[in-house]
Amino acid sequence: MIKRLCTMMLIGLSITSVVLRSRATGRQMTTSSKHQADLILGVLEDIPGDQAGGADFRAVRAIFQKDGAEWRSFPTKCASYLDLKSLPRFYPKGMAWTIAFDGRDLGEVQAETPTEFASYAETGIERITSHGEIPTVGKKSPDYAGFFSTTPVYRPLVAVSKPNFSDPDQWRRAQPSPDRVVTARRQFQNRFSKASNCRNPDENVPRLWKYGDEDIKMNKAYSSRDDRVLIELKLTGWACDGPLGFGDAFDGQWYFVDPQGSVKFLGSDMWLVDAGDYDNDGKSEILFSIRGYDKGGYRIFYQDFSRSAEFVISYH
Amino acid sequence: MLLEVPSPDISSELSFLLGMPAEASWLAQAADFCSLRSPEGTSALLARDPTGLQADASTSQAEIRQEAMCQGSSNGNSCPAAGGGDVNDMQPSPASAAVPPPPPPPPAPHVEYKQSTGETSVKVGSLTILPLGTGYAGHGQGLNNPGSQSVGEADDKANAGPVPQGGWTIGPAVNNHLGSPAMPLQPNPGTQTFGRRDFWIHADNPARPPLSSSEGCIVLPRREDRLAIAGSGIDSLEVVQ
């Protein structure tokens, strides 16, 4: 009798274990042995064709994996281009992705990692294998393409390996109050006490330029439901002929300002892709796209902007 | 903004050389000029390779791959170790691999860029129609170093090599933070890019040390040279050693 009871308990435990395990990994089709954690953040991208006349294509790029309380980037750097063949083994082999935008679920796509990445710029790319409609938002624009690409492509959209698409902090485009803008502008001026500019591209000689408040433009701003603010500031009137300006005052500088007026510099050369509670911890993460000289990728801020992680690729 | 007008100085110079008005379609006239003066003429060259793509196809190289074990680093996104795989997986590096003989230059007007010197010129076949200013590509050990053409910033941030050899298509000129103007480059079929893409012809950075503003893109410091290419209508670039 006792033996039969023990056997039944063991069978019951085994069934429960199998059910729990399948629930935990239910949305992750297959993964390599090194990536058992099942919360992965990606981006549904529209990638310009590499060759002349090549068409753009949609794909999901796996970028971050949740590891305890932290978001970790998948590997992107290699000792040589030959390593592009070995990189995919560090990525999930296949995923079912929930596509999110602005706190909404736009649909699902399935995608698989190729056996090798075709280029550095395609690091992390999974080819879409599902046959349904692929979600889009808005019209194609070259603003969303890679390193100053002139090819119009669709806006990148967040992809999550679990249906975590809500945005509890409700981040929205906003016009922040003047005092917040002044706070951010003061930080901007502290950061760039001097700036250089040229008279015109033909002369192309940078000279020190004492800019004024009127030269600092607020490019974009967002606010959350609890009155936290993200502000992008930059100098206008770039007149040099050349790639001066990456990371400097003529590129957007992002600041986080809390309701008490504390301000924190977040970075430059980036634009906000979306916000959402992708790890289901009750707070929204903020995802930026990085756009520097020969540099792309994503930067995520979490835990009230106290933590961040970067997924960085180069194009050449 | 698409730039359609070549630099007045250079187009005038070329028009003077050709004995034609500056406002004419100067490169089309340059092609005619060369077909008249070339031993074979442009027509004969075109008849030999009407698409101009045969040369590109002949430059296609076998894929050379090497297994490598990647190991995570402290920041979790590094893949530092090439050659960590099985010895049997090792292949010669692309730089040391046997390189096929260079293809004949395209018969149509094109821009030629020399990796080793940065010399840039407008050519028809092998004839130089207009020498442009000297540029550069890459930096550090990769600066103007054909042996580093397979090395990108992802490989070696300090020593990125020049844009790889082969045929490229020059895209429409734009004014952006890369220059006024700057032109995107896309590889033609058959051009081995070593996993690199999204190159540009762009301006120099006057605020940085000399010869340090390229991760492999072609830097043409003189604005008039870029304006000349943008205004010429030429969309073909040949990168040679």
Coordinates of C-alpha atoms in Angstrom, one line a residue:
Chain A
M1 CA 0.0 0.0 0.0
I2 CA 2.8 2.4 1.0
K3 CA 4.8 1.4 -2.0
R4 CA 1.9 2.0 -4.3
L5 CA 1.3 5.4 -2.7
C6 CA 4.9 6.4 -3.2
T7 CA 4.8 5.3 -6.8
M8 CA 1.7 7.4 -7.4
M9 CA 3.3 10.4 -5.7
L10 CA 6.4 10.0 -7.8
I11 CA 4.3 9.8 -11.0
G12 CA 2.4 12.9 -9.8
L13 CA 5.6 14.8 -9.1
S14 CA 7.0 13.9 -12.5
I15 CA 3.8 15.1 -14.3
T16 CA 3.8 18.3 -12.4
S17 CA 7.5 18.9 -13.1
V18 CA 7.0 18.3 -16.9
V19 CA 4.0 20.6 -16.9
L20 CA 5.8 23.4 -15.1
R21 CA 8.8 23.0 -17.3
S22 CA 6.8 23.2 -20.5
R23 CA 5.0 26.3 -19.2
A24 CA 8.3 27.9 -18.4
T25 CA 9.7 27.4 -21.9
G26 CA 6.5 27.1 -23.8
R27 CA 7.2 30.1 -26.1
Q28 CA 10.8 29.3 -26.7
M29 CA 10.8 26.8 -29.5
T30 CA 14.5 25.7 -29.3
T31 CA 17.5 27.2 -27.7
S32 CA 21.1 26.4 -27.5
S33 CA 22.3 24.7 -24.3
K34 CA 23.9 27.9 -23.0
H35 CA 20.7 29.9 -23.1
Q36 CA 18.1 28.3 -20.9
A37 CA 16.7 31.5 -19.5
D38 CA 13.5 32.0 -21.3
L39 CA 13.0 35.8 -21.3
I40 CA 14.6 37.3 -24.3
L41 CA 14.2 40.8 -25.8
G42 CA 14.5 41.4 -29.5
V43 CA 13.6 43.9 -32.1
L44 CA 11.6 43.4 -35.3
E45 CA 13.6 45.2 -37.9
D46 CA 13.4 46.0 -41.5
I47 CA 16.9 45.6 -42.8
P48 CA 18.1 47.4 -46.0
G49 CA 19.5 45.0 -48.7
D50 CA 23.3 44.9 -48.6
Q51 CA 24.0 44.7 -52.3
A52 CA 23.1 47.3 -54.9
G53 CA 19.5 47.0 -55.8
G54 CA 18.8 44.5 -53.0
A55 CA 15.4 44.6 -51.3
D56 CA 15.0 45.2 -47.6
F57 CA 13.8 42.3 -45.5
R58 CA 12.1 41.9 -42.1
A59 CA 13.8 40.0 -39.4
V60 CA 13.9 39.8 -35.6
R61 CA 17.2 40.6 -33.9
A62 CA 17.7 39.0 -30.5
I63 CA 19.5 41.6 -28.3
F64 CA 19.1 41.0 -24.6
Q65 CA 18.4 38.1 -22.2
K66 CA 17.1 38.5 -18.7
D67 CA 19.6 37.1 -16.2
G68 CA 18.3 37.4 -12.6
A69 CA 17.7 41.1 -12.1
E70 CA 19.9 42.2 -15.0
W71 CA 19.5 42.4 -18.8
R72 CA 22.5 40.9 -20.6
S73 CA 23.5 41.6 -24.1
F74 CA 24.1 38.7 -26.5
P75 CA 27.7 38.6 -27.8
T76 CA 28.5 40.9 -30.8
K77 CA 32.2 41.4 -30.9
C78 CA 34.5 39.1 -32.8
A79 CA 38.2 38.6 -33.3
S80 CA 37.7 38.4 -37.0
Y81 CA 34.9 38.3 -39.5
L82 CA 35.3 34.5 -39.6
D83 CA 33.7 34.4 -36.1
L84 CA 30.4 35.4 -37.7
K85 CA 30.0 31.7 -38.3
S86 CA 30.4 30.7 -34.7
L87 CA 28.3 33.6 -33.2
P88 CA 24.9 32.1 -33.9
R89 CA 25.6 29.3 -31.4
F90 CA 25.3 31.9 -28.6
Y91 CA 21.9 32.9 -29.7
P92 CA 18.5 31.2 -29.4
K93 CA 17.9 28.9 -32.4
G94 CA 14.3 29.8 -32.8
M95 CA 11.7 31.9 -31.1
A96 CA 8.1 32.8 -31.1
W97 CA 8.0 36.5 -30.6
T98 CA 5.3 38.8 -29.3
I99 CA 5.6 42.1 -31.2
A100 CA 4.8 45.1 -29.0
F101 CA 4.4 48.8 -29.6
D102 CA 3.2 51.5 -27.2
G103 CA 1.9 49.1 -24.6
R104 CA 0.0 47.0 -27.2
D105 CA 0.3 43.5 -28.6
L106 CA 0.6 43.8 -32.4
G107 CA 0.8 40.1 -33.1
E108 CA 3.3 37.2 -33.1
V109 CA 6.0 36.1 -35.5
Q110 CA 8.2 33.0 -35.4
A111 CA 11.8 33.3 -36.5
E112 CA 15.0 31.2 -36.6
T113 CA 18.6 32.0 -36.3
P114 CA 20.6 31.3 -39.4
T115 CA 23.7 29.0 -39.3
E116 CA 25.9 32.0 -39.7
F117 CA 25.4 35.8 -39.8
A118 CA 26.0 37.3 -43.2
S119 CA 27.6 40.5 -41.9
Y120 CA 28.5 42.2 -38.6
A121 CA 25.4 44.4 -39.1
E122 CA 23.3 41.3 -39.1
T123 CA 24.5 39.9 -35.8
G124 CA 21.6 38.5 -33.8
I125 CA 19.3 38.4 -36.8
E126 CA 16.6 35.7 -36.9
R127 CA 14.9 35.0 -40.3
I128 CA 11.1 35.1 -40.0
T129 CA 9.6 31.6 -40.7
S130 CA 5.9 32.2 -39.9
H131 CA 3.6 33.0 -42.8
G132 CA 1.2 35.5 -41.3
E133 CA 1.2 39.2 -41.7
I134 CA 4.2 40.9 -40.1
P135 CA 3.2 43.8 -38.0
T136 CA 4.2 47.3 -39.1
V137 CA 3.7 50.8 -37.7
G138 CA 3.7 53.8 -39.9
K139 CA 5.3 54.3 -43.2
K140 CA 8.8 53.4 -44.3
S141 CA 11.5 56.0 -43.7
P142 CA 15.3 56.1 -44.1
D143 CA 15.4 57.5 -40.5
Y144 CA 15.0 53.9 -39.2
A145 CA 17.7 52.4 -41.4
G146 CA 21.3 51.7 -40.3
F147 CA 24.4 53.8 -40.6
F148 CA 22.9 56.8 -42.4
S149 CA 21.3 54.4 -44.9
T150 CA 19.2 56.1 -47.5
T151 CA 16.9 53.1 -47.9
P152 CA 13.4 53.6 -46.5
V153 CA 12.5 50.9 -44.0
Y154 CA 9.8 50.2 -41.4
R155 CA 10.1 51.4 -37.9
P156 CA 11.7 48.8 -35.5
L157 CA 9.3 47.3 -33.0
V158 CA 10.1 45.5 -29.8
A159 CA 9.8 41.7 -29.8
V160 CA 9.5 39.8 -26.6
S161 CA 9.8 36.0 -26.0
K162 CA 6.8 36.3 -23.6
P163 CA 3.6 38.3 -24.0
N164 CA 4.9 41.2 -21.9
F165 CA 3.9 44.2 -23.9
S166 CA 2.1 46.5 -21.4
D167 CA 3.6 49.9 -20.5
P168 CA 2.6 50.5 -16.9
D169 CA 4.6 53.7 -16.7
Q170 CA 2.7 55.0 -19.7
W171 CA 5.5 56.8 -21.5
R172 CA 4.2 59.3 -24.1
R173 CA 5.5 62.1 -26.3
A174 CA 5.1 65.2 -24.2
Q175 CA 5.9 68.9 -23.9
P176 CA 7.7 69.1 -20.5
S177 CA 7.3 72.0 -18.2
P178 CA 9.7 74.9 -18.7
D179 CA 11.5 74.3 -15.4
R180 CA 12.3 70.7 -16.5
V181 CA 13.7 71.9 -19.7
V182 CA 15.8 74.5 -17.9
T183 CA 17.1 71.8 -15.6
A184 CA 18.1 69.6 -18.5
R185 CA 19.6 72.6 -20.4
R186 CA 21.8 73.5 -17.4
Q187 CA 23.2 70.0 -17.5
F188 CA 23.7 70.3 -21.2
Q189 CA 25.7 73.5 -20.8
N190 CA 27.7 72.0 -18.0
R191 CA 28.5 69.1 -20.3
F192 CA 29.4 71.3 -23.2
S193 CA 30.9 74.5 -21.8
K194 CA 32.4 74.9 -25.3
A195 CA 31.3 73.9 -28.7
S196 CA 32.9 74.2 -32.1
N197 CA 31.4 75.0 -35.4
C198 CA 32.4 76.1 -38.9
R199 CA 31.3 79.2 -40.8
N200 CA 30.5 77.1 -43.8
P201 CA 31.3 73.7 -45.3
D202 CA 33.7 75.1 -47.9
E203 CA 35.9 76.7 -45.3
N204 CA 35.4 73.8 -43.0
V205 CA 37.5 75.1 -40.1
P206 CA 36.0 74.5 -36.7
R207 CA 36.2 77.4 -34.3
L208 CA 35.2 77.7 -30.7
W209 CA 31.6 78.9 -30.6
K210 CA 29.9 80.5 -27.6
Y211 CA 26.4 79.3 -28.1
G212 CA 23.4 80.7 -26.3
D213 CA 20.2 79.2 -24.9
E214 CA 18.5 79.9 -28.2
D215 CA 20.9 77.6 -30.0
I216 CA 19.9 74.6 -27.9
K217 CA 16.9 72.8 -29.4
M218 CA 14.7 70.4 -27.6
N219 CA 14.3 67.7 -30.2
K220 CA 12.1 65.2 -28.5
A221 CA 10.6 64.7 -25.0
Y222 CA 8.6 62.0 -23.3
S223 CA 6.9 61.9 -19.9
S224 CA 5.6 59.0 -17.7
R225 CA 2.3 58.9 -15.8
D226 CA 4.3 59.7 -12.6
D227 CA 5.7 62.8 -14.1
R228 CA 9.2 61.6 -14.9
V229 CA 10.6 63.2 -18.1
L230 CA 13.0 62.2 -20.9
I231 CA 14.4 65.2 -22.8
E232 CA 16.7 65.2 -25.9
L233 CA 18.7 68.4 -26.4
K234 CA 21.1 69.3 -29.2
L235 CA 22.7 72.3 -30.8
T236 CA 21.4 73.4 -34.2
G237 CA 23.2 75.0 -37.1
W238 CA 25.9 72.5 -37.9
A239 CA 27.9 74.1 -40.7
C240 CA 31.1 71.9 -41.1
D241 CA 31.7 69.5 -43.9
G242 CA 32.5 66.3 -42.2
P243 CA 31.6 63.8 -39.5
L244 CA 32.4 66.1 -36.7
G245 CA 29.6 65.9 -34.2
F246 CA 29.2 62.2 -33.3
G247 CA 28.5 62.3 -29.6
D248 CA 29.1 66.0 -29.3
A249 CA 26.7 68.8 -28.7
F250 CA 25.2 68.7 -32.2
D251 CA 23.9 65.2 -31.6
G252 CA 21.0 64.6 -29.4
Q253 CA 21.8 64.4 -25.7
W254 CA 19.3 62.6 -23.6
Y255 CA 18.5 63.5 -20.0
F256 CA 16.2 61.9 -17.4
V257 CA 14.6 64.4 -15.0
D258 CA 12.6 63.1 -12.1
P259 CA 9.7 65.0 -10.4
Q260 CA 12.1 66.3 -7.7
G261 CA 14.3 67.9 -10.4
S262 CA 17.2 65.5 -10.2
V263 CA 18.7 65.1 -13.7
K264 CA 20.7 62.3 -15.1
F265 CA 22.5 62.1 -18.5
L266 CA 21.6 58.9 -20.3
G267 CA 23.7 59.1 -23.5
S268 CA 23.8 60.5 -27.0
D269 CA 23.5 59.3 -30.6
M270 CA 20.3 57.4 -29.9
W271 CA 16.5 57.6 -30.3
L272 CA 13.7 56.1 -28.3
V273 CA 12.2 52.9 -29.8
D274 CA 9.6 52.0 -27.1
A275 CA 8.9 51.5 -23.5
G276 CA 7.3 48.5 -21.9
D277 CA 7.4 46.1 -18.9
Y278 CA 9.1 43.4 -20.8
D279 CA 10.2 41.5 -17.7
N280 CA 6.8 41.8 -16.0
D281 CA 8.2 43.3 -12.9
G282 CA 5.6 46.1 -12.8
K283 CA 7.9 48.8 -14.2
S284 CA 8.6 49.8 -17.8
E285 CA 12.0 49.4 -19.4
I286 CA 13.0 52.0 -21.9
L287 CA 14.7 50.9 -25.2
F288 CA 16.8 53.2 -27.3
S289 CA 18.3 52.6 -30.7
I290 CA 22.0 53.6 -30.9
R291 CA 23.1 55.5 -34.0
G292 CA 26.7 56.5 -34.0
Y293 CA 29.6 56.5 -36.5
D294 CA 29.8 53.0 -37.8
K295 CA 27.9 51.9 -34.7
G296 CA 24.4 50.7 -34.2
G297 CA 22.4 48.6 -31.7
Y298 CA 20.3 49.2 -28.7
R299 CA 20.5 50.4 -25.1
I300 CA 18.0 49.4 -22.5
F301 CA 17.4 51.3 -19.2
Y302 CA 15.7 49.6 -16.3
Q303 CA 15.2 49.7 -12.5
D304 CA 14.2 53.4 -12.7
F305 CA 17.2 54.3 -14.9
S306 CA 19.7 53.1 -12.4
R307 CA 20.8 50.2 -14.7
S308 CA 21.4 49.9 -18.4
A309 CA 22.8 47.4 -20.9
E310 CA 24.0 47.8 -24.5
F311 CA 23.9 45.6 -27.6
V312 CA 26.4 47.2 -30.0
I313 CA 27.1 46.3 -33.6
S314 CA 29.4 47.9 -36.1
Y315 CA 28.6 48.0 -39.8
H316 CA 32.1 47.8 -41.1
Chain B
M1 CA 19.2 66.5 -50.8
L2 CA 20.3 65.1 -54.1
L3 CA 23.1 67.1 -55.6
E4 CA 23.1 67.4 -59.3
V5 CA 25.6 70.0 -60.1
P6 CA 29.3 69.2 -60.2
S7 CA 31.9 71.5 -58.8
P8 CA 32.2 74.4 -61.2
D9 CA 36.0 74.3 -61.0
I10 CA 36.5 70.7 -61.8
S11 CA 33.7 70.4 -64.4
S12 CA 35.1 73.5 -66.0
E13 CA 38.5 72.0 -66.0
L14 CA 37.3 68.8 -67.6
S15 CA 35.3 70.8 -70.1
F16 CA 38.3 72.7 -71.0
L17 CA 40.3 69.5 -71.5
L18 CA 37.5 68.1 -73.7
G19 CA 36.8 71.4 -75.5
M20 CA 33.2 71.2 -74.5
P21 CA 30.8 73.6 -72.6
A22 CA 30.8 73.2 -68.9
E23 CA 27.0 72.9 -68.6
A24 CA 27.0 69.8 -70.9
S25 CA 26.7 66.3 -69.5
W26 CA 30.4 66.2 -68.9
L27 CA 31.0 62.5 -68.1
A28 CA 29.0 61.3 -71.1
Q29 CA 31.2 63.5 -73.2
A30 CA 34.2 62.1 -71.4
A31 CA 33.2 58.7 -72.4
D32 CA 32.8 59.7 -76.0
F33 CA 36.2 61.5 -75.8
C34 CA 37.8 58.3 -74.7
S35 CA 36.1 56.0 -77.2
L36 CA 37.6 58.3 -79.8
R37 CA 41.0 58.2 -78.4
S38 CA 41.2 54.6 -77.0
P39 CA 42.8 52.1 -79.3
E40 CA 39.7 50.0 -79.2
G41 CA 37.2 52.6 -78.3
T42 CA 34.4 52.4 -75.7
S43 CA 32.1 50.6 -78.1
A44 CA 34.6 47.9 -78.7
L45 CA 35.1 47.5 -75.0
L46 CA 31.4 47.4 -74.4
A47 CA 30.9 44.8 -77.1
R48 CA 33.5 42.6 -75.3
D49 CA 31.7 42.9 -72.0
P50 CA 28.3 44.6 -72.5
T51 CA 27.2 44.4 -69.0
G52 CA 30.5 45.2 -67.4
L53 CA 29.7 42.5 -64.8
Q54 CA 31.9 39.7 -66.1
A55 CA 34.8 41.2 -64.2
D56 CA 32.8 41.2 -61.0
A57 CA 31.8 37.6 -61.4
S58 CA 35.4 36.5 -61.9
T59 CA 36.4 38.1 -58.7
S60 CA 34.1 36.0 -56.6
Q61 CA 36.1 34.2 -54.0
A62 CA 35.4 30.9 -52.2
E63 CA 34.1 31.3 -48.8
I64 CA 36.8 30.9 -46.2
R65 CA 35.5 30.1 -42.9
Q66 CA 37.0 29.2 -39.6
E67 CA 35.3 27.7 -36.6
A68 CA 36.1 29.7 -33.5
M69 CA 35.0 29.4 -29.9
C70 CA 33.6 32.5 -28.5
Q71 CA 33.8 33.2 -24.8
G72 CA 31.8 35.8 -23.0
S73 CA 33.6 38.6 -21.4
S74 CA 32.7 40.7 -18.4
N75 CA 30.2 42.8 -20.2
G76 CA 28.7 39.8 -21.8
N77 CA 28.8 40.8 -25.4
S78 CA 32.3 40.0 -26.5
C79 CA 33.5 37.1 -28.7
P80 CA 37.2 37.6 -28.5
A81 CA 38.8 34.3 -29.5
A82 CA 39.3 33.4 -33.1
G83 CA 41.1 30.2 -33.8
G84 CA 39.9 28.5 -30.7
G85 CA 38.3 25.7 -32.7
D86 CA 39.7 22.4 -33.9
V87 CA 43.0 22.6 -35.8
N88 CA 41.3 20.9 -38.7
D89 CA 39.0 23.8 -39.0
M90 CA 41.7 26.3 -39.5
Q91 CA 41.8 27.9 -42.9
P92 CA 44.2 30.5 -44.3
S93 CA 43.2 34.0 -43.6
P94 CA 41.5 35.8 -46.5
A95 CA 44.4 38.3 -46.7
S96 CA 46.9 35.5 -47.3
A97 CA 44.7 33.4 -49.5
A98 CA 45.5 33.2 -53.2
V99 CA 44.0 36.2 -54.9
P100 CA 42.8 35.9 -58.5
P101 CA 44.3 38.3 -61.0
P102 CA 42.5 41.7 -61.0
P103 CA 39.7 42.0 -63.5
P104 CA 40.0 44.5 -66.3
P105 CA 38.6 47.9 -65.4
P106 CA 35.0 48.6 -66.5
P107 CA 34.8 50.2 -69.9
A108 CA 32.1 52.7 -68.7
P109 CA 33.1 55.9 -66.8
H110 CA 33.8 55.0 -63.2
V111 CA 35.6 56.2 -60.2
E112 CA 38.7 54.3 -59.2
Y113 CA 40.0 54.3 -55.7
K114 CA 43.4 52.8 -54.8
Q115 CA 43.5 51.2 -51.4
S116 CA 47.2 51.6 -50.9
T117 CA 47.6 55.2 -51.8
G118 CA 44.1 56.8 -51.6
E119 CA 44.5 58.0 -55.2
T120 CA 41.1 58.7 -56.6
S121 CA 40.3 59.4 -60.2
V122 CA 37.6 59.2 -62.8
K123 CA 38.4 56.6 -65.5
V124 CA 37.0 55.2 -68.7
G125 CA 38.5 51.7 -69.1
S126 CA 42.1 52.1 -68.1
L127 CA 42.3 55.8 -69.1
T128 CA 42.4 58.4 -66.4
I129 CA 40.0 61.2 -67.4
L130 CA 40.2 63.3 -64.3
P131 CA 42.5 62.8 -61.3
L132 CA 40.8 63.8 -58.1
G133 CA 42.3 64.6 -54.8
T134 CA 44.0 61.9 -52.6
G135 CA 41.8 60.4 -50.0
Y136 CA 42.3 57.7 -47.4
A137 CA 40.4 54.8 -45.8
G138 CA 40.8 52.9 -42.6
H139 CA 43.0 54.0 -39.7
G140 CA 45.9 52.7 -37.5
Q141 CA 47.6 49.7 -39.0
G142 CA 44.6 49.4 -41.3
L143 CA 45.1 52.8 -42.9
N144 CA 45.5 52.5 -46.7
N145 CA 46.5 48.9 -46.0
P146 CA 45.1 46.4 -48.6
G147 CA 46.1 43.5 -46.3
S148 CA 43.6 44.8 -43.7
Q149 CA 40.6 45.0 -46.0
S150 CA 39.0 42.1 -44.1
V151 CA 39.5 43.8 -40.8
G152 CA 36.5 45.9 -39.6
E153 CA 35.9 47.8 -36.5
A154 CA 34.2 44.8 -35.0
D155 CA 37.5 42.9 -35.4
D156 CA 39.9 45.6 -34.3
K157 CA 38.6 48.9 -33.2
A158 CA 42.0 50.5 -33.5
N159 CA 43.0 49.2 -36.9
A160 CA 40.1 49.0 -39.2
G161 CA 41.1 48.4 -42.8
P162 CA 40.0 50.1 -46.1
V163 CA 36.9 49.4 -48.0
P164 CA 37.5 46.0 -49.8
Q165 CA 38.5 45.7 -53.4
G166 CA 35.9 45.2 -56.1
G167 CA 33.0 46.8 -57.8
W168 CA 30.7 49.1 -55.8
T169 CA 27.7 51.2 -56.7
I170 CA 27.7 54.8 -55.6
G171 CA 24.3 55.9 -54.3
P172 CA 22.7 59.3 -54.5
A173 CA 24.6 62.1 -52.8
V174 CA 23.1 63.5 -49.6
N175 CA 24.1 66.2 -47.1
N176 CA 24.3 64.7 -43.6
H177 CA 26.7 64.6 -40.7
L178 CA 29.1 62.6 -42.9
G179 CA 29.6 65.4 -45.2
S180 CA 28.2 67.9 -47.7
P181 CA 27.9 65.8 -49.8
A182 CA 28.4 62.2 -48.8
M183 CA 27.6 59.2 -50.9
P184 CA 26.7 55.6 -49.8
L185 CA 28.4 52.6 -51.4
Q186 CA 26.8 49.2 -52.0
P187 CA 28.8 46.2 -53.2
N188 CA 28.1 44.8 -56.6
P189 CA 27.5 41.1 -56.9
G190 CA 30.8 39.2 -56.6
T191 CA 32.5 41.7 -54.4
Q192 CA 33.9 40.1 -51.3
T193 CA 33.0 42.4 -48.4
F194 CA 34.3 40.2 -45.5
G195 CA 31.1 40.8 -43.5
R196 CA 31.4 44.6 -43.8
R197 CA 28.7 46.8 -45.3
D198 CA 27.3 50.4 -45.3
F199 CA 30.5 52.1 -46.5
W200 CA 30.4 55.8 -47.6
I201 CA 32.5 58.3 -49.5
H202 CA 32.5 61.1 -46.9
A203 CA 34.3 64.2 -45.7
D204 CA 37.2 64.4 -43.3
N205 CA 36.8 65.4 -39.7
P206 CA 38.8 68.7 -39.2
A207 CA 38.6 68.4 -35.5
R208 CA 40.4 65.0 -35.3
P209 CA 44.1 64.1 -35.9
P210 CA 44.9 63.7 -39.5
L211 CA 44.0 60.4 -41.2
S212 CA 41.9 59.2 -38.3
S213 CA 38.3 59.7 -39.4
S214 CA 37.7 56.5 -41.3
E215 CA 36.6 53.0 -40.2
G216 CA 37.1 51.9 -43.8
C217 CA 35.0 54.5 -45.6
I218 CA 36.7 56.5 -48.3
V219 CA 37.5 59.9 -47.0
L220 CA 37.8 62.6 -49.7
P221 CA 38.8 65.7 -47.8
R222 CA 38.3 68.1 -50.7
R223 CA 34.6 69.0 -51.0
E224 CA 35.0 69.7 -54.7
D225 CA 36.1 66.1 -55.3
R226 CA 32.9 64.8 -53.7
L227 CA 30.8 67.4 -55.5
A228 CA 32.4 66.4 -58.8
I229 CA 31.5 62.7 -58.3
A230 CA 28.0 63.6 -57.1
G231 CA 27.4 65.8 -60.1
S232 CA 28.9 63.5 -62.6
G233 CA 26.1 61.0 -62.6
I234 CA 28.8 58.2 -62.3
D235 CA 27.4 55.4 -60.0
S236 CA 30.3 52.9 -60.5
L237 CA 33.3 52.7 -58.2
E238 CA 36.2 50.3 -58.6
V239 CA 38.3 49.7 -55.5
V240 CA 41.7 48.4 -56.5
Q241 CA 44.8 47.5 -54.5

